[in-house]
mmCIF file of C-alpha atoms in Angstrom:
data_model
loop_
_atom_site.group_PDB
_atom_site.id
_atom_site.type_symbol
_atom_site.label_atom_id
_atom_site.label_comp_id
_atom_site.label_asym_id
_atom_site.label_seq_id
_atom_site.Cartn_x
_atom_site.Cartn_y
_atom_site.Cartn_z
ATOM 1 C CA MET A 1 17.666 -13.541 42.696
ATOM 2 C CA ASN A 2 14.042 -14.375 41.925
ATOM 3 C CA ASN A 3 12.616 -13.034 38.682
ATOM 4 C CA GLU A 4 9.332 -11.962 40.226
ATOM 5 C CA ALA A 5 7.317 -8.968 41.352
ATOM 6 C CA ARG A 6 4.941 -9.222 44.321
ATOM 7 C CA TRP A 7 2.154 -7.012 45.624
ATOM 8 C CA VAL A 8 1.305 -7.633 49.268
ATOM 9 C CA THR A 9 -0.816 -6.220 52.051
ATOM 10 C CA GLY A 10 0.345 -6.286 55.654
ATOM 11 C CA LYS A 11 -1.308 -6.535 59.049
ATOM 12 C CA ILE A 12 0.406 -5.706 62.336
ATOM 13 C CA THR A 13 0.039 -8.698 64.637
ATOM 14 C CA SER A 14 2.222 -7.569 67.556
ATOM 15 C CA LYS A 15 4.735 -4.946 68.684
ATOM 16 C CA VAL A 16 7.606 -4.968 71.187
ATOM 17 C CA PRO A 17 9.988 -2.205 72.320
ATOM 18 C CA ALA A 18 12.842 -1.830 69.838
ATOM 19 C CA LYS A 19 16.436 -2.476 70.930
ATOM 20 C CA ASP A 20 19.849 -1.974 69.381
ATOM 21 C CA SER A 21 22.453 -4.728 68.887
ATOM 22 C CA ARG A 22 23.573 -4.352 72.519
ATOM 23 C CA GLY A 23 20.094 -4.740 73.912
ATOM 24 C CA ASN A 24 19.613 -1.061 74.729
ATOM 25 C CA ALA A 25 16.110 0.317 74.379
ATOM 26 C CA LEU A 26 15.616 2.686 71.463
ATOM 27 C CA TYR A 27 13.690 5.937 71.495
ATOM 28 C CA TRP A 28 12.661 8.479 68.918
ATOM 29 C CA LYS A 29 14.602 11.685 69.406
ATOM 30 C CA ASP A 30 11.451 13.811 69.114
ATOM 31 C CA SER A 31 7.835 13.711 68.013
ATOM 32 C CA GLU A 32 8.773 13.830 64.323
ATOM 33 C CA LYS A 33 10.158 10.272 64.723
ATOM 34 C CA LYS A 34 12.964 10.660 62.218
ATOM 35 C CA TYR A 35 15.978 9.752 64.356
ATOM 36 C CA LEU A 36 16.577 6.981 66.907
ATOM 37 C CA THR A 37 18.576 7.327 70.110
ATOM 38 C CA THR A 38 19.367 5.345 73.248
ATOM 39 C CA ASP A 39 18.742 8.449 75.315
ATOM 40 C CA VAL A 40 15.462 8.195 77.151
ATOM 41 C CA THR A 41 12.726 10.367 75.637
ATOM 42 C CA ALA A 42 8.957 10.367 75.759
ATOM 43 C CA TYR A 43 8.833 8.516 72.444
ATOM 44 C CA LEU A 44 9.572 4.821 72.813
ATOM 45 C CA ALA A 45 10.319 3.042 69.514
ATOM 46 C CA TYR A 46 8.751 -0.298 68.679
ATOM 47 C CA THR A 47 9.529 -3.266 66.481
ATOM 48 C CA TYR A 48 6.443 -4.538 64.694
ATOM 49 C CA GLU A 49 5.576 -8.079 63.653
ATOM 50 C CA ILE A 50 3.734 -7.932 60.346
ATOM 51 C CA THR A 51 1.857 -10.740 58.609
ATOM 52 C CA GLU A 52 2.040 -10.316 54.842
ATOM 53 C CA THR A 53 -0.671 -11.468 52.461
ATOM 54 C CA GLU A 54 0.309 -11.840 48.825
ATOM 55 C CA LYS A 55 -2.405 -10.453 46.548
ATOM 56 C CA LEU A 56 -0.621 -10.514 43.185
ATOM 57 C CA LYS A 57 2.564 -12.083 41.867
ATOM 58 C CA ILE A 58 4.103 -11.935 38.403
ATOM 59 C CA ALA A 59 7.030 -14.271 37.823
ATOM 60 C CA PHE A 60 8.702 -16.823 35.551
ATOM 61 C CA GLU A 61 8.506 -20.601 35.781
ATOM 62 C CA GLY A 62 11.750 -22.289 34.776
ATOM 63 C CA SER A 63 14.849 -20.517 33.502
ATOM 64 C CA GLY A 64 16.478 -19.403 30.286
ATOM 65 C CA GLN A 65 14.766 -19.899 26.951
ATOM 66 C CA ALA A 66 12.533 -22.621 28.409
ATOM 67 C CA SER A 67 11.009 -20.301 31.036
ATOM 68 C CA TYR A 68 7.505 -18.895 30.716
ATOM 69 C CA PRO A 69 5.662 -16.077 32.513
ATOM 70 C CA TYR A 70 2.792 -16.528 34.913
ATOM 71 C CA SER A 71 0.786 -14.465 37.373
ATOM 72 C CA VAL A 72 -1.096 -15.412 40.537
ATOM 73 C CA TRP A 73 -4.166 -13.374 41.498
ATOM 74 C CA GLY A 74 -5.650 -13.182 44.987
ATOM 75 C CA ALA A 75 -4.630 -14.590 48.350
ATOM 76 C CA GLY A 76 -6.723 -17.774 48.149
ATOM 77 C CA ASP A 77 -8.799 -19.202 50.976
ATOM 78 C CA GLY A 78 -6.101 -21.498 52.367
ATOM 79 C CA VAL A 79 -8.063 -24.742 51.875
ATOM 80 C CA ILE A 80 -5.883 -25.954 48.987
ATOM 81 C CA LYS A 81 -2.568 -24.105 48.961
ATOM 82 C CA ASN A 82 1.114 -24.161 48.055
ATOM 83 C CA THR A 83 0.524 -26.047 44.800
ATOM 84 C CA GLY A 84 3.175 -23.892 43.096
ATOM 85 C CA SER A 85 3.485 -24.477 39.357
ATOM 86 C CA GLY A 86 0.513 -26.832 39.585
ATOM 87 C CA PHE A 87 -1.593 -23.651 39.710
ATOM 88 C CA GLY A 88 -4.152 -25.392 41.917
ATOM 89 C CA ASP A 89 -4.622 -23.153 44.993
ATOM 90 C CA SER A 90 -8.322 -22.738 45.792
ATOM 91 C CA ALA A 91 -9.894 -19.271 45.423
ATOM 92 C CA ARG A 92 -6.956 -18.068 43.330
ATOM 93 C CA GLY A 93 -6.702 -17.002 39.707
ATOM 94 C CA TYR A 94 -3.814 -17.757 37.359
ATOM 95 C CA ILE A 95 -2.680 -16.481 33.985
ATOM 96 C CA TYR A 96 0.188 -18.354 32.372
ATOM 97 C CA LYS A 97 1.733 -18.861 28.942
ATOM 98 C CA GLY A 98 3.278 -22.217 28.103
ATOM 99 C CA PRO A 99 4.941 -23.335 24.849
ATOM 100 C CA ASN A 100 1.697 -23.990 22.960
ATOM 101 C CA ALA A 101 -1.152 -22.464 24.972
ATOM 102 C CA PHE A 102 -2.274 -19.377 26.893
ATOM 103 C CA ASN A 103 -4.283 -20.166 30.043
ATOM 104 C CA PHE A 104 -6.751 -18.125 32.100
ATOM 105 C CA ARG A 105 -7.663 -20.162 35.172
ATOM 106 C CA TYR A 106 -9.641 -19.817 38.390
ATOM 107 C CA ASN A 107 -9.958 -22.506 41.064
ATOM 108 C CA ALA A 108 -13.213 -22.455 43.030
ATOM 109 C CA SER A 109 -13.251 -21.679 46.749
ATOM 110 C CA ASN A 110 -12.951 -24.694 49.086
ATOM 111 C CA THR A 111 -12.927 -27.336 46.329
ATOM 112 C CA GLY A 112 -10.342 -26.021 43.872
ATOM 113 C CA ASP A 113 -12.574 -27.087 40.960
ATOM 114 C CA THR A 114 -11.213 -25.519 37.788
ATOM 115 C CA ARG A 115 -12.856 -22.877 35.615
ATOM 116 C CA GLU A 116 -10.553 -22.289 32.678
ATOM 117 C CA LEU A 117 -10.194 -20.692 29.262
ATOM 118 C CA ILE A 118 -7.327 -22.131 27.214
ATOM 119 C CA LEU A 119 -6.137 -20.647 23.925
ATOM 120 C CA HIS A 120 -4.410 -23.517 22.107
ATOM 121 C CA ASP A 121 -2.492 -23.403 18.844
ATOM 122 C CA ASN A 122 -5.339 -25.369 17.254
ATOM 123 C CA GLY A 123 -8.377 -23.886 19.020
ATOM 124 C CA ILE A 124 -10.033 -22.668 22.205
ATOM 125 C CA GLU A 125 -11.134 -24.772 25.169
ATOM 126 C CA ILE A 126 -13.546 -23.686 27.915
ATOM 127 C CA ALA A 127 -13.862 -25.887 31.005
ATOM 128 C CA SER A 128 -15.901 -25.642 34.208
ATOM 129 C CA VAL A 129 -15.419 -28.651 36.507
ATOM 130 C CA LYS A 130 -18.572 -29.262 38.591
ATOM 131 C CA GLY A 131 -19.871 -25.841 37.567
ATOM 132 C CA ASP A 132 -22.105 -24.222 34.960
ATOM 133 C CA ILE A 133 -21.200 -22.232 31.845
ATOM 134 C CA HIS A 134 -23.534 -19.351 31.003
ATOM 135 C CA LEU A 135 -23.583 -17.459 27.694
ATOM 136 C CA ILE A 136 -25.684 -14.307 28.043
ATOM 137 C CA GLY A 137 -26.393 -11.688 25.393
ATOM 138 C CA ASP A 138 -29.105 -9.946 23.410
ATOM 139 C CA ALA A 139 -28.284 -12.541 20.759
ATOM 140 C CA VAL A 140 -25.892 -15.491 20.888
ATOM 141 C CA HIS A 141 -24.367 -16.605 17.582
ATOM 142 C CA ILE A 142 -22.434 -19.810 16.921
ATOM 143 C CA ASN A 143 -20.921 -19.836 13.447
ATOM 144 C CA ALA A 144 -18.892 -22.753 12.093
ATOM 145 C CA VAL A 145 -17.124 -21.433 8.979
ATOM 146 C CA LYS A 146 -15.566 -24.815 8.214
ATOM 147 C CA GLY A 147 -16.362 -28.096 9.920
ATOM 148 C CA GLY A 148 -19.398 -29.272 11.831
ATOM 149 C CA ILE A 149 -21.146 -28.382 15.065
ATOM 150 C CA GLN A 150 -21.763 -30.892 17.857
ATOM 151 C CA LEU A 151 -23.677 -30.542 21.102
ATOM 152 C CA LEU A 152 -22.988 -33.606 23.256
ATOM 153 C CA HIS A 153 -24.323 -34.791 26.605
ATOM 154 C CA SER A 154 -22.276 -37.080 28.848
ATOM 155 C CA LEU A 155 -25.093 -39.688 28.815
ATOM 156 C CA GLY A 156 -24.940 -40.015 25.029
ATOM 157 C CA SER A 157 -27.625 -37.710 23.621
ATOM 158 C CA LYS A 158 -26.374 -35.292 20.946
ATOM 159 C CA ILE A 159 -27.183 -32.790 18.226
ATOM 160 C CA VAL A 160 -24.885 -32.827 15.187
ATOM 161 C CA ILE A 161 -24.640 -30.603 12.116
ATOM 162 C CA ASP A 162 -22.127 -32.133 9.707
ATOM 163 C CA GLU A 163 -19.321 -30.326 7.853
ATOM 164 C CA SER A 164 -21.476 -29.732 4.765
ATOM 165 C CA GLY A 165 -24.190 -28.048 6.826
ATOM 166 C CA GLU A 166 -26.770 -30.149 4.947
ATOM 167 C CA ASN A 167 -27.341 -32.897 7.504
ATOM 168 C CA ILE A 168 -28.791 -32.208 10.951
ATOM 169 C CA LYS A 169 -29.115 -35.094 13.395
ATOM 170 C CA LEU A 170 -30.796 -35.272 16.789
ATOM 171 C CA GLU A 171 -29.997 -38.492 18.638
ATOM 172 C CA HIS A 172 -31.313 -39.603 22.038
ATOM 173 C CA SER A 173 -29.263 -41.746 24.405
ATOM 174 C CA ASN A 174 -31.829 -44.572 23.944
ATOM 175 C CA GLY A 175 -31.001 -44.736 20.222
ATOM 176 C CA SER A 176 -33.946 -42.690 18.881
ATOM 177 C CA VAL A 177 -32.930 -40.530 15.903
ATOM 178 C CA LEU A 178 -34.458 -37.549 14.111
ATOM 179 C CA GLU A 179 -32.476 -36.512 11.030
ATOM 180 C CA ILE A 180 -32.941 -33.852 8.346
ATOM 181 C CA THR A 181 -31.033 -34.249 5.055
ATOM 182 C CA ASN A 182 -31.373 -33.114 1.448
ATOM 183 C CA GLU A 183 -33.512 -36.207 0.884
ATOM 184 C CA GLY A 184 -36.003 -35.320 3.601
ATOM 185 C CA LEU A 185 -36.837 -36.042 7.237
ATOM 186 C CA PHE A 186 -35.989 -39.388 8.817
ATOM 187 C CA ALA A 187 -37.234 -40.497 12.232
ATOM 188 C CA ASP A 188 -36.444 -43.746 14.022
ATOM 189 C CA ILE A 189 -38.028 -43.578 17.468
ATOM 190 C CA ASP A 190 -37.630 -46.113 20.245
ATOM 191 C CA GLY A 191 -41.008 -45.494 21.870
ATOM 192 C CA ASP A 192 -44.278 -43.730 21.088
ATOM 193 C CA ILE A 193 -44.899 -40.643 18.942
ATOM 194 C CA ASN A 194 -47.550 -38.266 20.255
ATOM 195 C CA LEU A 195 -48.885 -35.340 18.224
ATOM 196 C CA ASN A 196 -51.065 -32.910 20.179
ATOM 197 C CA ALA A 197 -52.448 -29.585 19.026
ATOM 198 C CA THR A 198 -55.096 -27.070 20.112
ATOM 199 C CA GLY A 199 -55.754 -26.486 16.410
ATOM 200 C CA ASP A 200 -55.573 -28.530 13.207
ATOM 201 C CA ILE A 201 -52.908 -31.089 12.310
ATOM 202 C CA LYS A 202 -52.268 -31.211 8.575
ATOM 203 C CA LEU A 203 -50.255 -33.786 6.641
ATOM 204 C CA SER A 204 -49.457 -32.876 3.040
ATOM 205 C CA GLY A 205 -47.311 -34.785 0.555
ATOM 206 C CA ALA A 206 -47.188 -36.367 -2.898
ATOM 207 C CA ARG A 207 -48.186 -39.580 -1.168
ATOM 208 C CA ILE A 208 -48.910 -40.464 2.458
ATOM 209 C CA ASP A 209 -48.438 -44.092 3.499
ATOM 210 C CA LEU A 210 -49.884 -45.208 6.831
ATOM 211 C CA ASN A 211 -48.914 -48.669 8.001
#
């Protein structure tokens, strides 16, 4: 017996006259269609061929104490299918709980590219393979209570705020660096520096050295 619950929709694809085990045609006894008979009436009974489409399934993967629950959402588009516990069918959503993480996953139509939110024991991971991530709100707040903040680009450029919150570093993939610390502002630029303004440019300090 499978430990699962399924919600399906059905579509009638064909119908043929119904027959009993001896091959006799079956008829409804009357228009209420409650009782079948082999006596000929005006109400011929039919056997229907139905194609089922699974729209939602809730089940367990594995058995015993090692099993874990999962659910499958939607019918999928049929491009990538029958991946089972790989949870990779395209145009389908999955929710599943493993030993150390809770996953919310959707695989994009046609490609199966993953969009996923994973709640780990040690944090949260958000992934969008070959897709964008949008954060939209009247205000968006990112607050690191302990530890630093890093914004990294795959080509090497990055913005880093260290664990103390006192050092902010902007680094370009070409090696150029702009850094703010308690000691001041440090810039090491591989290239030109251009300052343009429609108004005044003012430099003020205890001493200004131009070399």
